[in-house]
PDB file of C-alpha atoms in Angstrom:
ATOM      1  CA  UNK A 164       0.037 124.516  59.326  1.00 44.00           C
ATOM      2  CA  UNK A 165       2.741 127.043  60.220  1.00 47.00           C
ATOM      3  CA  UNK A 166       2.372 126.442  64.210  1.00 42.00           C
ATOM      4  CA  UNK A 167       2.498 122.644  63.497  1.00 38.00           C
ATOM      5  CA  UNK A 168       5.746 123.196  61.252  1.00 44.00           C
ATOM      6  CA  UNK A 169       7.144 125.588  64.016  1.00 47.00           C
ATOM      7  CA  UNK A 170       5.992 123.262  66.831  1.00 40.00           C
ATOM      8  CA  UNK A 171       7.851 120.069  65.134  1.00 39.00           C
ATOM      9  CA  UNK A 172      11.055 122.702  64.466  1.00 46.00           C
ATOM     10  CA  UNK A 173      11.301 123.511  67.939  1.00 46.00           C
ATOM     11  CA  UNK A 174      11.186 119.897  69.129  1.00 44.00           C
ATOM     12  CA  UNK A 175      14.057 119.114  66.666  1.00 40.00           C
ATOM     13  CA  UNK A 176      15.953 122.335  68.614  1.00 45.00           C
ATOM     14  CA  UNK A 177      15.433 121.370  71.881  1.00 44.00           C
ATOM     15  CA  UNK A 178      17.176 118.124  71.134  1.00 37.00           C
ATOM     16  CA  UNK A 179      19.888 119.630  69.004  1.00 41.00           C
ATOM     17  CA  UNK A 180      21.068 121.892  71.630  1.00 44.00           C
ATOM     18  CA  UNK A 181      20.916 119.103  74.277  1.00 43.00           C
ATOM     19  CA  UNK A 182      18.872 121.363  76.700  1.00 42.00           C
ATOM     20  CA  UNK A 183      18.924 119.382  79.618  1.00 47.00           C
ATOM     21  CA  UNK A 184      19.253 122.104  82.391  1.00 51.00           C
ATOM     22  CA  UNK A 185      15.028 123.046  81.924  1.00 54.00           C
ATOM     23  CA  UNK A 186      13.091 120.366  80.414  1.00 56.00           C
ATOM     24  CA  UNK A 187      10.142 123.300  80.576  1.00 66.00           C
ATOM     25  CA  UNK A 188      12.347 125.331  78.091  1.00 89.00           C
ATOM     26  CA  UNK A 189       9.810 126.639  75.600  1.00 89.00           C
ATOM     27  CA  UNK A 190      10.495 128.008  72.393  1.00 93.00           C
ATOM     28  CA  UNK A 191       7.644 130.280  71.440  1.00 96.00           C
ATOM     29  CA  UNK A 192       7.634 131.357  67.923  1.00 97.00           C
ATOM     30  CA  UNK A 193       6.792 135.281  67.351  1.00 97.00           C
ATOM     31  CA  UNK A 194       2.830 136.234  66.546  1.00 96.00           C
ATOM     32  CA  UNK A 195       1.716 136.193  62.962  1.00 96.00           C
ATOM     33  CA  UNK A 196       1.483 140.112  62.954  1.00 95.00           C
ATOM     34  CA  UNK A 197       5.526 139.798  64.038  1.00 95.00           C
ATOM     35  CA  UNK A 198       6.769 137.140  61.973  1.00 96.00           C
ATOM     36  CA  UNK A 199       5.835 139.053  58.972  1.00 96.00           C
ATOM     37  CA  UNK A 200       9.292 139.863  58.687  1.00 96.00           C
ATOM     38  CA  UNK A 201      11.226 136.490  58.777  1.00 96.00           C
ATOM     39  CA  UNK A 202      12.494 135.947  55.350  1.00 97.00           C
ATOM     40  CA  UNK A 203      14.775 133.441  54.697  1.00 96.00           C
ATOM     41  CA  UNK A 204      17.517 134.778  56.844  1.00 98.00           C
ATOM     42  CA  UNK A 205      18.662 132.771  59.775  1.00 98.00           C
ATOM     43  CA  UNK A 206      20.488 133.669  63.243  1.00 98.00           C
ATOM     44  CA  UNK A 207      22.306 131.352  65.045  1.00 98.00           C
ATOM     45  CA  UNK A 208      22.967 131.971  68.811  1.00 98.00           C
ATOM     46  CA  UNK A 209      25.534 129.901  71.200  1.00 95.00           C
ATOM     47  CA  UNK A 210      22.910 126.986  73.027  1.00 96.00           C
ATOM     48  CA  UNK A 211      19.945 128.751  71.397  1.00 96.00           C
ATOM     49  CA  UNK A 212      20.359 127.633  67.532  1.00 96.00           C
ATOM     50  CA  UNK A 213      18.723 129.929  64.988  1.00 97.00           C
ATOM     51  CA  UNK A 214      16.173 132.306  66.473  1.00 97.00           C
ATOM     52  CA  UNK A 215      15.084 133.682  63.827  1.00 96.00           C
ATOM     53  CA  UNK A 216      10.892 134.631  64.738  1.00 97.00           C
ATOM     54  CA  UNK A 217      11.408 133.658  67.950  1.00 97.00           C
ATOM     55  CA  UNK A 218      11.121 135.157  71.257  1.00 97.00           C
ATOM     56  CA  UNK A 219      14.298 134.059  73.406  1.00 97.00           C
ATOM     57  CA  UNK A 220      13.251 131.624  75.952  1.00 96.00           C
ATOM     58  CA  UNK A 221      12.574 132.363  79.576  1.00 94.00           C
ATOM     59  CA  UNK A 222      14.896 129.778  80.918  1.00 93.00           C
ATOM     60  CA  UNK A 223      18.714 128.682  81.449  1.00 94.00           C
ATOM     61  CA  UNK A 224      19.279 132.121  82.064  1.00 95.00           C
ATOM     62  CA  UNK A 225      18.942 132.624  77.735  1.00 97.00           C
ATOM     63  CA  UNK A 226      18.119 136.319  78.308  1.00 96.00           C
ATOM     64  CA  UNK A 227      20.800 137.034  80.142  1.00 96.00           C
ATOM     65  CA  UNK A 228      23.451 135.303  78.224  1.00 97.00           C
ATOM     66  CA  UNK A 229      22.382 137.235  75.239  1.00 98.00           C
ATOM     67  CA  UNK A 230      23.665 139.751  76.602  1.00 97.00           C
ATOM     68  CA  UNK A 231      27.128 138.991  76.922  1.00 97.00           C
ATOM     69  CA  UNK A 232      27.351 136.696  73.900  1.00 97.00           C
ATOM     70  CA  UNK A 233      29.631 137.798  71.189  1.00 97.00           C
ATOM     71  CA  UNK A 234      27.836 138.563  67.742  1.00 97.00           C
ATOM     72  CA  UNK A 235      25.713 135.519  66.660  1.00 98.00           C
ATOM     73  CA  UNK A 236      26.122 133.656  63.182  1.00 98.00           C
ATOM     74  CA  UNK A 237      23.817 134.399  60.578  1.00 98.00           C
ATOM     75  CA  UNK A 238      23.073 132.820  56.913  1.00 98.00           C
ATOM     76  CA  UNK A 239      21.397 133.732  53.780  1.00 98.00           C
ATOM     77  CA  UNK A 240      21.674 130.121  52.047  1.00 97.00           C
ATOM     78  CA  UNK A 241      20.188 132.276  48.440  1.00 97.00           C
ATOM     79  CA  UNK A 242      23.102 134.572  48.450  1.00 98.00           C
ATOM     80  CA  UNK A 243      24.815 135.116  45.427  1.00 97.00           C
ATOM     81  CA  UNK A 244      28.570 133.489  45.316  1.00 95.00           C
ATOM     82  CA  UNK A 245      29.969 136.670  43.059  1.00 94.00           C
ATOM     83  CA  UNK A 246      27.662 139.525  45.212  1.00 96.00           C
ATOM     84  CA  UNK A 247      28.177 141.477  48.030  1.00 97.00           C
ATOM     85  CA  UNK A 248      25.698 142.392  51.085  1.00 98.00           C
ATOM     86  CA  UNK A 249      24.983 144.784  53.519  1.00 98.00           C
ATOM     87  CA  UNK A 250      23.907 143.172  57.000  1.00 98.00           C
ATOM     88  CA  UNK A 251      21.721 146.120  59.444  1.00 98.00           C
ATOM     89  CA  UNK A 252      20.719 145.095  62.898  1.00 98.00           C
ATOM     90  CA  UNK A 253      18.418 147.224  64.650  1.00 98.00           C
ATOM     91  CA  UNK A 254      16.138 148.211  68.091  1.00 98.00           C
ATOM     92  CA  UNK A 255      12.998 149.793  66.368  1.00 98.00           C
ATOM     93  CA  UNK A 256      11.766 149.539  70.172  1.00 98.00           C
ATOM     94  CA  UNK A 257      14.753 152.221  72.185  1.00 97.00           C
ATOM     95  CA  UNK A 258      14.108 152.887  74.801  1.00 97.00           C
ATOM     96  CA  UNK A 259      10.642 150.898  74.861  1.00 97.00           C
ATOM     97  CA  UNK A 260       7.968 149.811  72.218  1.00 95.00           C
ATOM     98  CA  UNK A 261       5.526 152.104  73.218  1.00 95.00           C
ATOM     99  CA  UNK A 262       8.068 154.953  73.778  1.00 96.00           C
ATOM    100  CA  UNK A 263      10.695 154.399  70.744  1.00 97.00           C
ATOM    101  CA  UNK A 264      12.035 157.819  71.181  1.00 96.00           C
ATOM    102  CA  UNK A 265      15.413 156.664  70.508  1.00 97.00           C
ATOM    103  CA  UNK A 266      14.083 154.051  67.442  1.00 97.00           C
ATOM    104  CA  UNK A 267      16.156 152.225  65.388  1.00 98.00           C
ATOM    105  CA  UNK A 268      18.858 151.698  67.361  1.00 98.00           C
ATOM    106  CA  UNK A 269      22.005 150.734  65.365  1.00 98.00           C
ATOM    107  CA  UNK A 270      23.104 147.639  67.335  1.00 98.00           C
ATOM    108  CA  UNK A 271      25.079 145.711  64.315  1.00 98.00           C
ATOM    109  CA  UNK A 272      26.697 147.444  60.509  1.00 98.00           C
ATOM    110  CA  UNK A 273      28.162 145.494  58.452  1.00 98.00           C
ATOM    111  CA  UNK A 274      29.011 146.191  54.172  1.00 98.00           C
ATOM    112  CA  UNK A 275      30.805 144.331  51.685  1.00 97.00           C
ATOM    113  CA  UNK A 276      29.932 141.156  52.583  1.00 98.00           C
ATOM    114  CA  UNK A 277      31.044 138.245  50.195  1.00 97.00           C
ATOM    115  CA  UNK A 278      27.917 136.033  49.231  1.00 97.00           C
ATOM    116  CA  UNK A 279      30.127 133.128  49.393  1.00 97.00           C
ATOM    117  CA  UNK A 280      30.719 134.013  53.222  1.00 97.00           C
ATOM    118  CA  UNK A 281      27.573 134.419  53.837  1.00 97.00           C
ATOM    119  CA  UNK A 282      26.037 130.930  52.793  1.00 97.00           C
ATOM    120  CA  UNK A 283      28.466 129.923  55.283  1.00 95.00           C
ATOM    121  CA  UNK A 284      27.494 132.058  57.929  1.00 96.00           C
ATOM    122  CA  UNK A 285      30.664 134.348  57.958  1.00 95.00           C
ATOM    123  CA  UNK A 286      30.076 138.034  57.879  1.00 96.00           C
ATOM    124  CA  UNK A 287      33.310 139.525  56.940  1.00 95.00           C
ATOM    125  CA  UNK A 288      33.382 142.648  55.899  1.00 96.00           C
ATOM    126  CA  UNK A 289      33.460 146.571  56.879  1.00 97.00           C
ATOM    127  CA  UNK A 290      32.251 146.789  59.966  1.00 98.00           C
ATOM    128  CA  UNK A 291      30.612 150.217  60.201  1.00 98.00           C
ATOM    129  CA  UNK A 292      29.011 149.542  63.573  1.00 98.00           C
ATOM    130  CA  UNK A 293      30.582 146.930  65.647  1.00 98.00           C
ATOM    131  CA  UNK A 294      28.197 144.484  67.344  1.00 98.00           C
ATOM    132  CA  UNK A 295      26.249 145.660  70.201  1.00 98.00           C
ATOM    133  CA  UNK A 296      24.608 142.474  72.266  1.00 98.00           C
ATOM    134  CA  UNK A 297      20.891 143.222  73.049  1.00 98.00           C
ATOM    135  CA  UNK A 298      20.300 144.703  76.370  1.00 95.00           C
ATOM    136  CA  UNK A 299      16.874 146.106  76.236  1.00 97.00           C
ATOM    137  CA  UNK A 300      16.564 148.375  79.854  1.00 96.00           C
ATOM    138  CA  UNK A 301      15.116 147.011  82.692  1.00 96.00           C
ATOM    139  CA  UNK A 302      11.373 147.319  82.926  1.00 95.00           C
ATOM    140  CA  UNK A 303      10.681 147.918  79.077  1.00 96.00           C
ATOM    141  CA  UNK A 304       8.192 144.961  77.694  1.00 96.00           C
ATOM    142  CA  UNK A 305       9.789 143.032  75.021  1.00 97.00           C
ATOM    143  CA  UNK A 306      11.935 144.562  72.171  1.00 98.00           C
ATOM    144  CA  UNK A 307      12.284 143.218  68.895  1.00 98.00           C
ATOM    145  CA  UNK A 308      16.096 142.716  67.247  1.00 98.00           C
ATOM    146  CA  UNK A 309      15.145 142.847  63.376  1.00 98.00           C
ATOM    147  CA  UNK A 310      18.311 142.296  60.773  1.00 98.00           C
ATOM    148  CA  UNK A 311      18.329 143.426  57.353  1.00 98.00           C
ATOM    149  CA  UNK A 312      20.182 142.287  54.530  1.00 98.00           C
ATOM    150  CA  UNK A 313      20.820 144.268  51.522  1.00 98.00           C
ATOM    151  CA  UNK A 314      22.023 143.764  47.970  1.00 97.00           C
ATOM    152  CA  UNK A 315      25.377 145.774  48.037  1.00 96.00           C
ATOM    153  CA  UNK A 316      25.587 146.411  44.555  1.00 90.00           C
ATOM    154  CA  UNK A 317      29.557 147.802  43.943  1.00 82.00           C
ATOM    155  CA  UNK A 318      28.447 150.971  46.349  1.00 85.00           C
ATOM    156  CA  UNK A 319      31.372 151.847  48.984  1.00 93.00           C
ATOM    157  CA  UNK A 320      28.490 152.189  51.964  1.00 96.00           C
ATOM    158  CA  UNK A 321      29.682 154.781  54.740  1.00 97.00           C
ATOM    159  CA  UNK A 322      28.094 156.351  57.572  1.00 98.00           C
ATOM    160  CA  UNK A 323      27.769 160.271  58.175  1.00 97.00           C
ATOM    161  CA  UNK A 324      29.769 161.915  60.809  1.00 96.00           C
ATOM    162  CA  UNK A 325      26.411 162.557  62.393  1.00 96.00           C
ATOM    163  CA  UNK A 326      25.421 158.995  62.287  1.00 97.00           C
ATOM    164  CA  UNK A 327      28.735 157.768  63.889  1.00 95.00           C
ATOM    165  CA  UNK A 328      28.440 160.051  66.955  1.00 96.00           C
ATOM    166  CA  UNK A 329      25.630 158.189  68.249  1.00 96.00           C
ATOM    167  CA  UNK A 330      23.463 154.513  67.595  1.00 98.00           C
ATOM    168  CA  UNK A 331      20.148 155.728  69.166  1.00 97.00           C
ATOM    169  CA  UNK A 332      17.747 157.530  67.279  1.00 97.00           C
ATOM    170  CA  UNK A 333      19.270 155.943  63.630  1.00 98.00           C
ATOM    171  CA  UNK A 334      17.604 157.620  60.896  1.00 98.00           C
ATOM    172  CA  UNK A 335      17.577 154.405  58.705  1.00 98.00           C
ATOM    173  CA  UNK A 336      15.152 155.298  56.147  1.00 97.00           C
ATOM    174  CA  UNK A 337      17.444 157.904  54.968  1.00 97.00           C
ATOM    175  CA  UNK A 338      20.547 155.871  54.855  1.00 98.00           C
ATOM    176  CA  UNK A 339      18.456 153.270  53.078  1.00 97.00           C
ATOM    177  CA  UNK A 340      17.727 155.964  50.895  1.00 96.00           C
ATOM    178  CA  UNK A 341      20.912 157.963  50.194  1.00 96.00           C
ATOM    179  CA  UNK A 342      22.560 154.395  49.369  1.00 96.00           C
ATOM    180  CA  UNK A 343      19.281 153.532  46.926  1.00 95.00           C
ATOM    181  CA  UNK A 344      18.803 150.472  49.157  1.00 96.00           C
ATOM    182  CA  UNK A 345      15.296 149.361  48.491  1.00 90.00           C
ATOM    183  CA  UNK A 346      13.326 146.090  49.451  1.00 95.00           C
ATOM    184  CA  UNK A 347      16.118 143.772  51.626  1.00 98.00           C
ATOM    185  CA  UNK A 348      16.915 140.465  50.210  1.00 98.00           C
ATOM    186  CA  UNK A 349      16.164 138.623  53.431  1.00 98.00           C
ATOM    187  CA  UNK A 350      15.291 139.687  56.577  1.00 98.00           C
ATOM    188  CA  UNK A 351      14.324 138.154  60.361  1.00 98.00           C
ATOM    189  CA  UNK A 352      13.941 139.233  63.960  1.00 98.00           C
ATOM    190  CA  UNK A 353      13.522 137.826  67.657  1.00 98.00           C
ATOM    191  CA  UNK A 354      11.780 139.373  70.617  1.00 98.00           C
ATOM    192  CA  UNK A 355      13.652 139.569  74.092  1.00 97.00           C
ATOM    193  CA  UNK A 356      13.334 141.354  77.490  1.00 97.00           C
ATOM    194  CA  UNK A 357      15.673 142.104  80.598  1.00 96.00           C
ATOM    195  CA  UNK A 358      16.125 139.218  82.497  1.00 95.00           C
ATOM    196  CA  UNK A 359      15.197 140.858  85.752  1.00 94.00           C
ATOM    197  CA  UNK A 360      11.602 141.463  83.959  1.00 93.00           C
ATOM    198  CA  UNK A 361      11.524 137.631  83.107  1.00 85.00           C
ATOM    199  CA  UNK A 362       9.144 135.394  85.336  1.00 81.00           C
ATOM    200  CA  UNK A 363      11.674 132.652  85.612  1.00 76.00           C
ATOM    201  CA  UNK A 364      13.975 135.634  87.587  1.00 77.00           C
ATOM    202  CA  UNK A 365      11.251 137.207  89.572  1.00 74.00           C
ATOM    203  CA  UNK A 366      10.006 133.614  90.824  1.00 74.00           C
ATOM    204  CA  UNK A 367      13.932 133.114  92.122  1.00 74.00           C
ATOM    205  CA  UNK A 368      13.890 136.116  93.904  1.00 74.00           C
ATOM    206  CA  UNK A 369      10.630 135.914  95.698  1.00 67.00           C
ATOM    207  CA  UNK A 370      11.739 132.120  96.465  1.00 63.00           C
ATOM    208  CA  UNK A 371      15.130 133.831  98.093  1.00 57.00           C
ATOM    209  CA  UNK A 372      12.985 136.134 100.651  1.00 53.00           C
TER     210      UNK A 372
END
């Protein structure tokens, strides 16, 4: 049932973003082990639409453009109006998912985010960690983006000196812990890899030889 519901989503998409440069542009949701995750938070992308549980597609140049996309909008329609929020986005898969050395890579920090804004999609707040556009290295395998969000809960969140000298290698459980931030309200993720590593790019250069 939940492949036929994502199937008849992804049609709807397609249309919606008027893909008409790849007809072949598939939208493959993330496997069940994966998708575990996606709850009830949603992550809207320029052309792409929400992409929440998804892996970016392998066409139009999507992986790319991710890239070099500003930071994408994302909604919690159960947020509270008179709470506030902490949004977390992170790498678990630096420098590579078999070889997260660097895991948890702090790629997106947000805090006192008004539930009002964020039914809306507008995360305004404290921006800890500015947004950092994936760009997973060249030659990785896939990496998943995962964002958190937490119930603020009148804290004033901060990061340590330590933490703010470096995103790789983000020891999250303890900030989850030092700010008593348990189970996140919501929570999604997509899957992407570097372009060059993409089929659609390596069939475009072998065609240029």
């Amino acid at each position: 049932m939940r492949l036929v519901t994502a199937v008849l989503w992804l049609g709807l998409l397609m249309v919606a973003t008027g893909d008409d440069e790849d007809s072949s542009c598939i939208y493959e949701p993330l496997s069940d082990e994966d998708a575990i995750l996606c709850k009830g938070l949603e992550v809207f992308y320029p052309e792409l639409g929400n992409i929440g549980c998804m892996f970016i597609p392998d066409c139009n140049d999507y992986r790319q453009k991710i890239t070099q996309w500003s930071k994408p909008t994302v909604k919690f329609s159960d947020a509270l109006d008179d709470a506030k929020y902490i949004l977390v986005m992170v790498d678990p898969d630096a420098p590579s998912r078999y070889n997260p050395r660097a895991r948890f890579w702090r790629h997106w920090l947000v805090t006192d985010i008004e539930g009002t804004n964020l039914k809306r999609g507008m995360i305004q707040g404290r921006e800890l960690s500015t947004y950092q556009p994936p760009s997973p290295p060249v030659h990785s395998g896939f990496h998943r983006y995962q964002f958190y969000l937490y119930l603020q809960e009148g804290k004033t969140i901060n990061l340590l000196p330590k933490e703010n000298k470096t995103r790789g290698s983000w020891e999250m459980d303890k900030f989850l812990y030092r700010f008593h931030l348990n189970e996140p309200e919501a929570s999604t993720q997509f899957m992407t890899q570097n372009y060059q590593d993409s089929s659609t790019f390596q069939t475009s250069q072998a065609g240029g030889i």
